[in-house]
Short mmCIF file of C-alpha atoms in Angstrom, two decimals:
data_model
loop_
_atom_site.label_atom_id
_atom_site.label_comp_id
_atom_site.label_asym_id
_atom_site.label_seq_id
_atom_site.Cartn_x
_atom_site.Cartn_y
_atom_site.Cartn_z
CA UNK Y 1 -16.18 83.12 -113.26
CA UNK Y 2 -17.72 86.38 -113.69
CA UNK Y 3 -17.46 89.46 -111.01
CA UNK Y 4 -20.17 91.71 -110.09
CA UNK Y 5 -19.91 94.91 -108.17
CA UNK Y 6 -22.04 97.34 -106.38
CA UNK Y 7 -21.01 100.26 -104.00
CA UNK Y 8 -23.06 101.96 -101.80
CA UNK Y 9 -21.76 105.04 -100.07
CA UNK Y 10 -18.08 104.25 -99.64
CA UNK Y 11 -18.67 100.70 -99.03
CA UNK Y 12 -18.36 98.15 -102.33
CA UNK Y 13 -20.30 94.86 -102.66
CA UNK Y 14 -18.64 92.04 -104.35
CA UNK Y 15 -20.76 89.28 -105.99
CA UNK Y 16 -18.73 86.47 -107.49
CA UNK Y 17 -21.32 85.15 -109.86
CA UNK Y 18 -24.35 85.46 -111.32
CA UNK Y 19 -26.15 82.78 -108.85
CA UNK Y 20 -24.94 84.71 -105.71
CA UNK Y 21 -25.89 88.13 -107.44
CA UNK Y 22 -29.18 86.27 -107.83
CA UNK Y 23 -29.52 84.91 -104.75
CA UNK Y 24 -28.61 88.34 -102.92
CA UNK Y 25 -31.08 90.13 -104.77
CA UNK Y 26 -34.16 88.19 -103.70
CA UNK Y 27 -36.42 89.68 -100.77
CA UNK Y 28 -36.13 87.61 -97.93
CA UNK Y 29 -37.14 84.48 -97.11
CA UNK Y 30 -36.65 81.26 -94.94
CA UNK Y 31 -35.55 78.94 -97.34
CA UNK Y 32 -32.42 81.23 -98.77
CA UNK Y 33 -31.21 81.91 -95.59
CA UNK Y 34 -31.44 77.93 -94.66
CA UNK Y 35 -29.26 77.54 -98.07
CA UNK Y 36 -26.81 80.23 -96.79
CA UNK Y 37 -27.37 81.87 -99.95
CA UNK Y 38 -29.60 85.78 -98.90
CA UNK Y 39 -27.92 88.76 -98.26
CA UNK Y 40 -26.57 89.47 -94.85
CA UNK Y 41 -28.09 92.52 -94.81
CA UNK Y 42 -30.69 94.84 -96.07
CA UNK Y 43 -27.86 97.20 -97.54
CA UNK Y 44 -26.27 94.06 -99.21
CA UNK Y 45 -29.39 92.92 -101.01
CA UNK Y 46 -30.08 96.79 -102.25
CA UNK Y 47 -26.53 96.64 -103.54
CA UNK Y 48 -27.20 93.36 -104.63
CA UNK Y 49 -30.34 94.29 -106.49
CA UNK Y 50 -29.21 97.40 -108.28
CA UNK Y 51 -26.26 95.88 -109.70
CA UNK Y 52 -28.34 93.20 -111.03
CA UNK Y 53 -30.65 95.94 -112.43
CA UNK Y 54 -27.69 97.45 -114.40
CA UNK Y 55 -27.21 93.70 -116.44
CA UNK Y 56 -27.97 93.24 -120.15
CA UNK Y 57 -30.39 90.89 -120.45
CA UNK Y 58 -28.01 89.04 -123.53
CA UNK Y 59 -26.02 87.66 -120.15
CA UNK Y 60 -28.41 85.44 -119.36
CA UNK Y 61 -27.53 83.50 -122.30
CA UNK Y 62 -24.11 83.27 -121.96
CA UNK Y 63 -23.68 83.06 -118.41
CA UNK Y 64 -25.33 79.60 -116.91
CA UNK Y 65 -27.05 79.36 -113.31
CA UNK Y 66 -26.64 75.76 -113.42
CA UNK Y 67 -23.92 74.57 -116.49
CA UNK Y 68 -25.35 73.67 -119.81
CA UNK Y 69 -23.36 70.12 -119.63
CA UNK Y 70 -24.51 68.97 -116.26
CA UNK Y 71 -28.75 69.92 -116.52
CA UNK Y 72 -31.20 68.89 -119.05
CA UNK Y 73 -33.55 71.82 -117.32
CA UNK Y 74 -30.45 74.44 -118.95
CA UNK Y 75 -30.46 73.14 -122.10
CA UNK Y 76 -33.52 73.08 -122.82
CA UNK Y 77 -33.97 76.81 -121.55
CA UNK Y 78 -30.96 77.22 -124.14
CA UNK Y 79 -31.75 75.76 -126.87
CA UNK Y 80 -35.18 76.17 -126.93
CA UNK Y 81 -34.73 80.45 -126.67
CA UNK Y 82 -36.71 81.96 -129.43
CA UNK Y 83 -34.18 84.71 -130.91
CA UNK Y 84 -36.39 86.49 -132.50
CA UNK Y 85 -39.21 86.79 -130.06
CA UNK Y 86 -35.97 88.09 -127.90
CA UNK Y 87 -35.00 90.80 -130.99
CA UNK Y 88 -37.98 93.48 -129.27
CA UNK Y 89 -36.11 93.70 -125.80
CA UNK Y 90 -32.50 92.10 -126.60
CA UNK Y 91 -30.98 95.63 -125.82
CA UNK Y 92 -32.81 96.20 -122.48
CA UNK Y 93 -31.07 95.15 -119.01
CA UNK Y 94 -33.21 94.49 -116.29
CA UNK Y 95 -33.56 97.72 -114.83
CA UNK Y 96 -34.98 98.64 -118.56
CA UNK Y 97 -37.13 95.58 -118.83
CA UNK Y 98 -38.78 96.52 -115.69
CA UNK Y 99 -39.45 99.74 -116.95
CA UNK Y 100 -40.61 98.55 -120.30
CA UNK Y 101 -43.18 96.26 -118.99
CA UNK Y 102 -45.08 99.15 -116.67
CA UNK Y 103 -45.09 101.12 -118.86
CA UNK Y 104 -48.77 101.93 -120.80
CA UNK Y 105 -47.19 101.41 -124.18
CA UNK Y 106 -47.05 97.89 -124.05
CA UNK Y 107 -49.91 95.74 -124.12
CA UNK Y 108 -51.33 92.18 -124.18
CA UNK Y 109 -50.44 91.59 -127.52
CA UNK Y 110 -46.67 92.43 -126.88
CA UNK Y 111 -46.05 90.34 -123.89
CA UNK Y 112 -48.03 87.31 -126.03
CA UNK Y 113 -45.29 87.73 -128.82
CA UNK Y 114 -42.11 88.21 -126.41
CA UNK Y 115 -42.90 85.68 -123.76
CA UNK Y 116 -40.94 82.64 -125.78
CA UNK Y 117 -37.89 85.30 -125.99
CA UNK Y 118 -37.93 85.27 -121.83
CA UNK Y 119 -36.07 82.28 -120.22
CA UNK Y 120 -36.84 82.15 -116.31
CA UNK Y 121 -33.42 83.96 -115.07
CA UNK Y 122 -34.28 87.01 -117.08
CA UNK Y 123 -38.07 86.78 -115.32
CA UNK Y 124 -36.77 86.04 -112.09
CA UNK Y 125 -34.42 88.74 -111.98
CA UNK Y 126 -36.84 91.39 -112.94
CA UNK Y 127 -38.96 90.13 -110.30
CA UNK Y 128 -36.69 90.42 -107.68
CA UNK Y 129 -36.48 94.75 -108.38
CA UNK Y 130 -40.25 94.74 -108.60
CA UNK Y 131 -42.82 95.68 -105.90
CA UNK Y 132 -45.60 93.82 -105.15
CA UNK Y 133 -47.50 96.34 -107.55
CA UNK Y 134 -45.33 95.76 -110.32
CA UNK Y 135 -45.83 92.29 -109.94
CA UNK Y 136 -49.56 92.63 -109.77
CA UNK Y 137 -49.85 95.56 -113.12
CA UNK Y 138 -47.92 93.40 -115.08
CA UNK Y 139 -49.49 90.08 -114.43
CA UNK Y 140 -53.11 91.51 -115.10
CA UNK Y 141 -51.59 92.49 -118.62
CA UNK Y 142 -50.85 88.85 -119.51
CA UNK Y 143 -52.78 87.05 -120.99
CA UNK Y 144 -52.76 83.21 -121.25
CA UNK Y 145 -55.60 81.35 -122.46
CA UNK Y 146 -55.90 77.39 -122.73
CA UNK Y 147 -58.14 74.40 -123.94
CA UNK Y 148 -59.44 71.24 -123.37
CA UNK Y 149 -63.33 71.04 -122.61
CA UNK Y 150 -63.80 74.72 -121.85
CA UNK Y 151 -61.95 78.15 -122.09
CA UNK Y 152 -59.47 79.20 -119.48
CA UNK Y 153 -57.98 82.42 -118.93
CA UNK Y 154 -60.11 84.55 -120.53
CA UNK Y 155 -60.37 88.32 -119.35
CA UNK Y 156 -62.56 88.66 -116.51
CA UNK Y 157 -62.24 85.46 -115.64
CA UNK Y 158 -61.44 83.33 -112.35
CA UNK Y 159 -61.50 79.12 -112.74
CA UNK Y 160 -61.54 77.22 -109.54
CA UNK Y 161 -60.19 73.44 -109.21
CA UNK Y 162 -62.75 71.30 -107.33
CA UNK Y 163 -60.44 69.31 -104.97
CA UNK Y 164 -63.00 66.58 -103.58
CA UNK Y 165 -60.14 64.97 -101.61
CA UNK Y 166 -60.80 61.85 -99.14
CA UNK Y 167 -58.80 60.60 -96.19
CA UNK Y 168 -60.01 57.00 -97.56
CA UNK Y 169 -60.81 58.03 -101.05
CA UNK Y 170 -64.38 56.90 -100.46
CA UNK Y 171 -66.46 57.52 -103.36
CA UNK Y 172 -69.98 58.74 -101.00
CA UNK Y 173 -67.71 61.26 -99.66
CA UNK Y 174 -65.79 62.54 -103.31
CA UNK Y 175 -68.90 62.44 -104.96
CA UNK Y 176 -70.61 64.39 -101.96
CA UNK Y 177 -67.71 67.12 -102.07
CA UNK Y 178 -67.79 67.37 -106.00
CA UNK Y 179 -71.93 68.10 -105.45
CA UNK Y 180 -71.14 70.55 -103.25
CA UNK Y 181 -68.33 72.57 -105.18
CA UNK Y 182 -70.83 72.39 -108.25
CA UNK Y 183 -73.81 74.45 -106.44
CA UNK Y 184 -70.98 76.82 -105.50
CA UNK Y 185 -70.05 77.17 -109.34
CA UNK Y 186 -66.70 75.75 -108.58
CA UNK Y 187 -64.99 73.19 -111.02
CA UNK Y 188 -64.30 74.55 -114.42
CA UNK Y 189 -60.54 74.81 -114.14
CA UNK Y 190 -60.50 70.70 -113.71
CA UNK Y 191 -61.94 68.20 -110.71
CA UNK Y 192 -58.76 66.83 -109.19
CA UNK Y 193 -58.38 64.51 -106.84
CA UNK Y 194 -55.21 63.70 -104.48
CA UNK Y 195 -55.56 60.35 -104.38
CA UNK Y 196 -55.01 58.50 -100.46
CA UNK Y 197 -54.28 55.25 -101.76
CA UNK Y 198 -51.55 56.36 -104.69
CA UNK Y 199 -51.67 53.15 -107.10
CA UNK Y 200 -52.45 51.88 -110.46
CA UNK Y 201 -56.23 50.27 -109.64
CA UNK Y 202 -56.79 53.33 -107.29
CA UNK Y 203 -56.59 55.65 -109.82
CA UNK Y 204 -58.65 53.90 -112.62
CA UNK Y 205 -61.40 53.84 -109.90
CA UNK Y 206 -61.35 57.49 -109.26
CA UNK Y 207 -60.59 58.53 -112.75
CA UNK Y 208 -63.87 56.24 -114.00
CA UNK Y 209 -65.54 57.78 -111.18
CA UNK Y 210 -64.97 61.37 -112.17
CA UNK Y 211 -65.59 60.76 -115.88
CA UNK Y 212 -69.03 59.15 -114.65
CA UNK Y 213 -69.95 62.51 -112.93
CA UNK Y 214 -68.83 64.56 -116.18
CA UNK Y 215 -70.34 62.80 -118.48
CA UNK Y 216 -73.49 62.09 -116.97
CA UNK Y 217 -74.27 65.64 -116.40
CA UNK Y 218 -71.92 66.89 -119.83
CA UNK Y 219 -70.44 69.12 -117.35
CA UNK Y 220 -67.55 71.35 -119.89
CA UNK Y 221 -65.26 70.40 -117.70
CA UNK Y 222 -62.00 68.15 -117.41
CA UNK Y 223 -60.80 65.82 -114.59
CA UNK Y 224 -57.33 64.79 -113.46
CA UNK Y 225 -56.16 62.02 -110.46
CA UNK Y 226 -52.74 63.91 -109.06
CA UNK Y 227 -51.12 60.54 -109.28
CA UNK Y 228 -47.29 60.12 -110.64
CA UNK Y 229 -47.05 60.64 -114.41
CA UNK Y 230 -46.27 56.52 -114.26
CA UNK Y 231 -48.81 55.79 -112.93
CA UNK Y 232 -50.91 57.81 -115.46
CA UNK Y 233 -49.52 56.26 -117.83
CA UNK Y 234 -50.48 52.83 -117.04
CA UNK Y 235 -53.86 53.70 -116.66
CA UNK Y 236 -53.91 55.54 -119.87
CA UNK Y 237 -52.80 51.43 -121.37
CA UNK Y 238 -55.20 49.68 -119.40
CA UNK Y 239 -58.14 52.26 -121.52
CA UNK Y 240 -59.00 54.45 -118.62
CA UNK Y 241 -60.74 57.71 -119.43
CA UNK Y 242 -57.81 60.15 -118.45
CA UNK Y 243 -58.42 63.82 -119.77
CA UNK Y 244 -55.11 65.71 -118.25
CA UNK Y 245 -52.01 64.10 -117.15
CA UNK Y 246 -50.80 65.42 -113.76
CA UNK Y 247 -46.98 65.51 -112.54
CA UNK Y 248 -45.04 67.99 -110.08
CA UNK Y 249 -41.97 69.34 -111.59
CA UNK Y 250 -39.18 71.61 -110.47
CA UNK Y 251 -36.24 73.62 -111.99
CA UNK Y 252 -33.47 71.64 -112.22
CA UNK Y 253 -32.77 67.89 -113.92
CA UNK Y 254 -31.63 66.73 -110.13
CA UNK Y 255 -34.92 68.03 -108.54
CA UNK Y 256 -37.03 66.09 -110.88
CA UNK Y 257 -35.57 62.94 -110.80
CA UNK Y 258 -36.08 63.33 -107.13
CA UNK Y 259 -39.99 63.25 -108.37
CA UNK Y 260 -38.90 60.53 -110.89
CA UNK Y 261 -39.38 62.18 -114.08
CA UNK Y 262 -36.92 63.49 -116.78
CA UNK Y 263 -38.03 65.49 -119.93
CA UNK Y 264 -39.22 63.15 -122.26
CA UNK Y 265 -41.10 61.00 -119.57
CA UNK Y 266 -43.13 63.82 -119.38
CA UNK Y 267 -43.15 63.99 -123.66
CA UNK Y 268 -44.27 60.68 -123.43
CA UNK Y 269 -47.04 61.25 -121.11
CA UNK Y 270 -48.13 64.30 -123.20
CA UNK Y 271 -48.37 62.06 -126.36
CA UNK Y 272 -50.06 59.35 -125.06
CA UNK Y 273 -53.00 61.70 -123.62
CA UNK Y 274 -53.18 63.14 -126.73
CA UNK Y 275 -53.54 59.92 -128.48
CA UNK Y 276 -57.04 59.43 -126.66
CA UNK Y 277 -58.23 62.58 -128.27
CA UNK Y 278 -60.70 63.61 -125.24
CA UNK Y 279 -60.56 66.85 -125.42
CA UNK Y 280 -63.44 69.07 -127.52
CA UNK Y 281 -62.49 72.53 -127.52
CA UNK Y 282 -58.74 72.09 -127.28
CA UNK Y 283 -55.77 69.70 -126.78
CA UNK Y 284 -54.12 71.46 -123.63
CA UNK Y 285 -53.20 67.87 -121.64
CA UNK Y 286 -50.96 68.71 -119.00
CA UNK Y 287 -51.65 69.67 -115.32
CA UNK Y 288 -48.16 70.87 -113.44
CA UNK Y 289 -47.65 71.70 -110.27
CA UNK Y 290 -44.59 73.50 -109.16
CA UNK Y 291 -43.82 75.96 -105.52
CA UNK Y 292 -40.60 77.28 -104.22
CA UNK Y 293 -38.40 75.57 -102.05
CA UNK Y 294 -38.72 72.14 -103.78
CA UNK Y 295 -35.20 71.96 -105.49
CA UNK Y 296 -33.55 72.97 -101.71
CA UNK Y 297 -35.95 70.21 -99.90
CA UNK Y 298 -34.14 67.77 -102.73
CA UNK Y 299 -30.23 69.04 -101.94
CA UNK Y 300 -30.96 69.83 -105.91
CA UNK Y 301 -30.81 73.14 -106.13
CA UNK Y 302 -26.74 73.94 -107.10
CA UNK Y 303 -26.49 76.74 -105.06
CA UNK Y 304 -29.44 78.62 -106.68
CA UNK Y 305 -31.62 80.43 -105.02
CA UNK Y 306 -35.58 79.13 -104.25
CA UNK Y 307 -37.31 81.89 -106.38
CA UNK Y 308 -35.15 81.31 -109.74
CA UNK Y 309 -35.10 77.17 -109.58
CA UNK Y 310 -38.62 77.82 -109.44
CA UNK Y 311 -39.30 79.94 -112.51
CA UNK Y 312 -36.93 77.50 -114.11
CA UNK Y 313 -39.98 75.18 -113.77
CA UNK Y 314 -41.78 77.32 -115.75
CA UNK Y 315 -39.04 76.11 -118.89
CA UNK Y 316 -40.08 72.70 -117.99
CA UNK Y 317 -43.99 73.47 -117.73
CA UNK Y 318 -43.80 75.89 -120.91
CA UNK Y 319 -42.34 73.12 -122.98
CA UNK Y 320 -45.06 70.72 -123.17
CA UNK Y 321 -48.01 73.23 -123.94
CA UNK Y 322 -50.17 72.09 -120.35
CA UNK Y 323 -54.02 73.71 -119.42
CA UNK Y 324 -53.22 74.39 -116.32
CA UNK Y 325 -49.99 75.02 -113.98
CA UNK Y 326 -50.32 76.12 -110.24
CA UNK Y 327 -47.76 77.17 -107.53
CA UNK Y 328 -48.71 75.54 -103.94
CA UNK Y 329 -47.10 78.69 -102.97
CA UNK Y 330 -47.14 77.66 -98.68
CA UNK Y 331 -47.94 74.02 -99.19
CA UNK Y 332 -44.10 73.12 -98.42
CA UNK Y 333 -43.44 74.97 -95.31
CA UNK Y 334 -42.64 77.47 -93.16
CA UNK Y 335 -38.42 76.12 -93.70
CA UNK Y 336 -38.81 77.86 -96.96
CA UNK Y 337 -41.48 80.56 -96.60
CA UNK Y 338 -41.59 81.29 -92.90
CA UNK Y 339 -44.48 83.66 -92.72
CA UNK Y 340 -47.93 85.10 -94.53
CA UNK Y 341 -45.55 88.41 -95.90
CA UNK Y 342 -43.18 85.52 -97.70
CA UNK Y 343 -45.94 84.04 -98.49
CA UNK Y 344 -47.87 86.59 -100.48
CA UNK Y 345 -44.45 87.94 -102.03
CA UNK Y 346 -43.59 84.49 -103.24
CA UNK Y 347 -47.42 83.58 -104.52
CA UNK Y 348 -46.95 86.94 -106.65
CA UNK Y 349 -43.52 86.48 -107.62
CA UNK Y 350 -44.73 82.84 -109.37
CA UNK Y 351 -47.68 84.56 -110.92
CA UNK Y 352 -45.83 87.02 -112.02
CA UNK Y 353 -42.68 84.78 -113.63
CA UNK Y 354 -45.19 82.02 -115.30
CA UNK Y 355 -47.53 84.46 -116.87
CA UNK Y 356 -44.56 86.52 -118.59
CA UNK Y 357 -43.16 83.41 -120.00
CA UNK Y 358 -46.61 82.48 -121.33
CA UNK Y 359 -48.08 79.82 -118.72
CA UNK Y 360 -51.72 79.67 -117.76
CA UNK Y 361 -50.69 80.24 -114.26
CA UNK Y 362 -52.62 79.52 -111.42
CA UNK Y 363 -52.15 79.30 -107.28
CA UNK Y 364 -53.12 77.01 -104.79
CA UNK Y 365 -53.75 79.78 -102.36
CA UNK Y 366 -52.63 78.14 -99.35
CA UNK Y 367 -50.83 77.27 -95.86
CA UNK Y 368 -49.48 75.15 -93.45
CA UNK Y 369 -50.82 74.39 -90.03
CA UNK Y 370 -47.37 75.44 -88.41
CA UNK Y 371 -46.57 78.53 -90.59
CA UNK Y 372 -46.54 81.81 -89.20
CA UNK Y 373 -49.77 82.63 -91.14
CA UNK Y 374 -53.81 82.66 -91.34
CA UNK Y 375 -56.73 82.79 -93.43
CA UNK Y 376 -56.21 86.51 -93.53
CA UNK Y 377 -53.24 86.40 -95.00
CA UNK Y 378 -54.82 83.86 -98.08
CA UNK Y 379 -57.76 86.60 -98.02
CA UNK Y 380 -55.20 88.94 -98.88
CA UNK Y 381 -53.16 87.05 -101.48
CA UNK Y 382 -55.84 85.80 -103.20
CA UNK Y 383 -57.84 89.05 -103.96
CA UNK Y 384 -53.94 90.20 -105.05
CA UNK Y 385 -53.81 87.54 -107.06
CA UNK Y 386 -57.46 87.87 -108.46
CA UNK Y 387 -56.42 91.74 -109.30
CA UNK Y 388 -53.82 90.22 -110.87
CA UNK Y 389 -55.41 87.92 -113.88
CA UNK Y 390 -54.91 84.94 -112.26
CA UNK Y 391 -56.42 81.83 -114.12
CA UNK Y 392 -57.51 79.59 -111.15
CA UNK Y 393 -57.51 78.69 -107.75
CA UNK Y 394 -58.51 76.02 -105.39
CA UNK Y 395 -61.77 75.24 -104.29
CA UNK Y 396 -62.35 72.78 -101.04
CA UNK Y 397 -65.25 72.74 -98.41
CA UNK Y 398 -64.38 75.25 -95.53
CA UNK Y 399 -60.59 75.74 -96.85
CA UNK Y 400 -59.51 72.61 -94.86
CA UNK Y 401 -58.28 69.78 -97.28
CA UNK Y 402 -59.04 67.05 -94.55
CA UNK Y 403 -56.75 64.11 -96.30
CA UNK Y 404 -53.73 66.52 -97.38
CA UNK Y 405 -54.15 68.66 -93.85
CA UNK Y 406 -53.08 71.94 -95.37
CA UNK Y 407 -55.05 75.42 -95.33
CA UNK Y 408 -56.19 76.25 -98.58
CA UNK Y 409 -59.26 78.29 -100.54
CA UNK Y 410 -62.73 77.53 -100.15
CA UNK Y 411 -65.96 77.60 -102.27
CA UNK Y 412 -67.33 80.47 -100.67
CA UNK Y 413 -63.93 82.29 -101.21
CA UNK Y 414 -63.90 82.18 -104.60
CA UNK Y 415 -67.31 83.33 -104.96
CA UNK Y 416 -66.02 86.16 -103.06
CA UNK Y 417 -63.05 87.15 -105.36
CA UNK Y 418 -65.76 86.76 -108.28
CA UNK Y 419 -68.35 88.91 -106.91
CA UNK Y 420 -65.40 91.55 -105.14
CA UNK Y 421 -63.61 91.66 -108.48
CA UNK Y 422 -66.41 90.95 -111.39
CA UNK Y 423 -64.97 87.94 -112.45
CA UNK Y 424 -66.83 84.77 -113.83
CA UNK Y 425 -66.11 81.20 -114.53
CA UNK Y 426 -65.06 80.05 -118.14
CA UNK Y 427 -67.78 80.77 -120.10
CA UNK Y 428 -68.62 77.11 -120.97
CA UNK Y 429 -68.79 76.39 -117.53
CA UNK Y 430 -71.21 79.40 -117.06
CA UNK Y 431 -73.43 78.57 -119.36
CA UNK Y 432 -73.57 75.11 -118.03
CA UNK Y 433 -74.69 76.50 -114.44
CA UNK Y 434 -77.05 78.61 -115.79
CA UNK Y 435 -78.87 75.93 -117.70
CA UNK Y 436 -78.71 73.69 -114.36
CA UNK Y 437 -80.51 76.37 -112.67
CA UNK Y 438 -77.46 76.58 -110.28
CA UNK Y 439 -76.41 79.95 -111.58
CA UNK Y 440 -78.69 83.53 -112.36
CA UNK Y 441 -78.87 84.90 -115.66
CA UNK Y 442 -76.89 87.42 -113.52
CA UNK Y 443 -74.86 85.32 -112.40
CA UNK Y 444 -75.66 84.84 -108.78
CA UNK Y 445 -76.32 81.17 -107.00
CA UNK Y 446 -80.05 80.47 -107.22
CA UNK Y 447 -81.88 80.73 -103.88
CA UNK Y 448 -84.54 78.82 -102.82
CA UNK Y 449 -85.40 76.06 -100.65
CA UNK Y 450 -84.72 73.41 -102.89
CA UNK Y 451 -81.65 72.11 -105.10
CA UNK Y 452 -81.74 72.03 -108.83
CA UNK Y 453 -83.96 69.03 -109.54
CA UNK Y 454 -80.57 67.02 -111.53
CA UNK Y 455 -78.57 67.31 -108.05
CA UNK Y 456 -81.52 66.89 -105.69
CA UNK Y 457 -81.40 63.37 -107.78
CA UNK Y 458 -77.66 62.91 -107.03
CA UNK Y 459 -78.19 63.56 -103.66
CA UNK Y 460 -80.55 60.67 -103.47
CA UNK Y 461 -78.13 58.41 -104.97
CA UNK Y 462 -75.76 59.32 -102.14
CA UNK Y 463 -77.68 58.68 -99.46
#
C-alpha cells in the first residue's frame, strides 16, 4: 500500500492510495459522492490535488488502480505502454506535464508522437489540476484524424452523426429523418441508428436500408446499427452490408462483461469488418461509445473513481484503431452528473483524456429529462467543445431523440457551431453537398423554394 500526504496550513491530509488520491482530486460530482469516494471538503480535494500534482508520472506504472492479475482492462494498459513514446516526458510529474502541454513549445506533432506513451491514469490525473481552459487549449492542439469513406478530424473541421432514430423503427420515418439531416449538411461522421427492436433480422433490415440510401446517392459517408457487437456479428455472417461495428465499452474487465464483451470479442468483431473490405479511403471499423458513471451503475468500478474508469475506456477504444468514439457525457443521469456545471466539466474532461491518448474523440452533447440542466447548458458545452477540436457531434431533428427520450444536439445546432466557429464538414462530405446543390460554393445551405431535384425525388418516394 502506498501513502500519500498533503498539508495545508497546519492541517495534514492523508491519502492511503493512489485510487483515493485519485478519487479526492476530482472536481465534484454526483456519482463520486454516491461511491463515497470525493473529498469531504473543498480544502481536502486542493490538498488532494496538489499532492497528486507533485507525482512522477513513472508511478503510474508501477502502482495499479485496479491489480494487473484481476483486470484484462490493466494489462492491457500495461503491457501495451509504448516506452519509448513515454522517453519525451518520463521525467515529468503531473504538475510538470500540465505545464508541458500549455505551453507554446509543443505542438501537434508532439502530442501525435507521445500519445501511445500516455495510459489513462496519467491523463486523468492531469485533468483533474486543469481548468476548463486547459482542457479546452490542449484539446484544440490534438489532432486525430480517421478513415473509412471520408476524412474525419481534420483542422477546421466539425462531423455530425445523423441519428434518424424511430420509436417503431419504421423505415418512412428513418428515411424521412436521414432526408432531413442531409439538407442540413449533417451525416458525414456516420448515419447511426439505435435500433427499437434490438435483434438479428432487425438490424439486417436497417443496415440494408441505410446502405440503400448511401449507395444510391454515393453519399462519402459510412453507416452503423448501435446494436450489440453479437449481434453485428451475425449479421456480418448472414452477408449484410455492415461498414462500422458499434459496441459500448467501459474501463474495467467487470464493467464490460456487464455489456457482454471482453477484449478479443471486440478483436473479433474488428477482423471480421475488416474482412468485408467496405471501406474506400480508410479501414477505421470501430464505433465506441463510452460516458462516466458506467463502471459505478455496474458495482464494477473497484473503488475507482467515475472520471479515471472512464479514460480507462479510452485503453480499450485506443486498442482496436476505431473511426469514431463519443462520450454520452449526460445520457446516464443526473446519479452521476447531477447538474449542467458537471456536465460541461465532465464532457471536457473526456475530450480532453481521449484526444491526448490519440482517439478521434467525439460527444454526444446531451441530457436527461430529470437532470438539473437545459439546452443552454448543451449551447454552452458544445461551442466549448467546438473551440476545442472536437471531431463530431450528434445531429437529431429539434434535439429531442423521440425513441431514446434524451436531450441531445440538433441539425440547426451544428450549423451553428460551424458558422460561429468556421468549421466545415469532412471535406468529402462537402464536396458531396455542394455537387447536390444542398451546400454554396461558400458553404451556406442553398435557399430557394424548392429542394435539390435528387431529394425532391426521395421525398416522393416517401409519401
Amino acid at each position: 500500500m502506498s501513502l500519500f500526504a498533503h498539508m495545508v496550513g497546519s492541517k495534514t491530509y492523508l491519502f492511503h492510495d493512489l485510487r483515493e488520491l485519485m478519487a479526492k482530486a476530482t472536481p465534484g460530482r454526483s456519482g463520486d459522492y454516491l461511491a463515497g469516494l470525493a473529498a469531504g471538503s473543498a480544502e481536502e480535494r486542493v490538498a488532494a490535488q496538489m499532492a497528486l500534482a507533485a507525482l512522477p508520472l513513472t508511478t503510474f506504472l508501477n502502482v495499479m488502480v485496479i491489480p494487473y492479475e484481476n483486470d484484462e482492462v490493466t494489462r492491457l494498459i500495461i503491457d501495451g505502454h509504448d516506452s519509448k513514446a513515454f522517453a519525451l516526458i518520463r521525467h515529468l510529474t503531473v504538475g510538470d506535464l500540465r505545464n508541458w502541454l500549455l505551453s507554446d513549445a509543443v505542438d501537434t506533432a508532439m502530442l501525435s508522437a507521445v500519445a501511445p506513451g500516455i495510459t489513462p491514469e496519467m491523463a486523468a490525473a492531469v485533468c483533474k489540476i486543469m481548468r476548463i481552459q486547459d482542457l479546452v487549449l490542449v484539446a484544440r492542439k490534438c489532432r486525430v484524424v480517421t478513415r473509412f469513406r471520408n476524412t474525419i478530424g481534420l483542422p477546421n473541421t466539425l462531423s455530425t452523426r445523423l441519428q434518424p432514430n424511430h420509436p417503431t423503427d419504421d423505415a418512412s420515418g428513418i428515411a424521412a429523418v436521414v432526408l432531413d439531416g442531409l439538407l442540413y449538411g449533417s451525416g458525414d461522421a456516420v448515419i447511426g441508428i439505435n435500433p427499437a427492436t434490438d435483434n438479428v433480422a432487425q438490424v439486417i433490415r436497417l443496415v440494408t436500408m441505410l446502405d440503400d440510401i448511401i449507395d444510391r446517392y454515393a453519399i462519402p459517408t459510412q453507416s452503423c446499427v448501435l446494436t450489440h457487437v453479437t449481434n453485428t456479428l451475425a449479421a456480418i455472417e448472414r452477408g449484410a452490408p455492415v461498414d462500422l461495428v458499434f459496441q459500448s465499452i467501459a474501463g474495467t474487465e467487470a464493467a464490460n462483461r456487464s455489456f457482454g464483451v471482453n477484449l478479443a470479442l471486440l478483436d473479433e468483431a474488428r477482423q471480421a469488418a475488416l474482412s468485408l473490405g467496405r471501406g474506400t479511403t480508410g479501414d477505421n471499423v470501430m464505433y465506441f461509445e463510452t460516458g462516466q458513471g458506467s463502471a459505478l451503475s455496474a458495482n464494477a468500478h473497484h473503488g475507482v473513481d467515475q472520471q479515471t474508469c472512464e479514460a480507462r475506456a479510452y485503453a480499450v477504444a485506443r486498442q482496436f484503431k476505431p473511426l469514431l468514439v463519443n462520450t454520452v457525457v449526460g445520457f446516464i443521469g443526473p446519479e452521476y452528473l447531477y447538474d449542467g456545471k458537471q456536465i460541461l466539466r465532465a464532457g471536457l474532461e473526456d475530450h480532453f483524456c481521449a484526444k491526448l491518448m490519440g482517439l478521434p474523440m467525439g460527444c454526444d452533447v446531451c441530457y436527461t429529462n430529470h437532470a438539473e440542466a437545459d439546452q443552454d447548458d448543451m449551447d454552452v458545452l458544445l461551442t466549448m467543445l467546438g473551440a476545442a477540436g472536437c471531431n463530431f457531434v450528434m445531429g437529431i431533428p429539434g434535439s429531442d431523440d423521440i425513441m431514446l427520450n434524451y436531450q441531445t444536439t440538433s441539425f440547426h445546432d451544428a450549423l451553428y457551431a460551424r458558422r460561429v466557429l468556421g468549421l466545415t464538414p469532412a471535406p468529402e462530405f462537402e464536396a458531396w453537398l455542394k455537387r447536390m446543390q444542398i451546400f454554396a460554393d461558400d458553404g451556406r445551405i442553398m435557399q430557394g423554394e424548392t429542394l435539390p431535384a435528387p431529394f425532391l425525388q426521395a421525398l416522393r418516394r416517401l409519401s
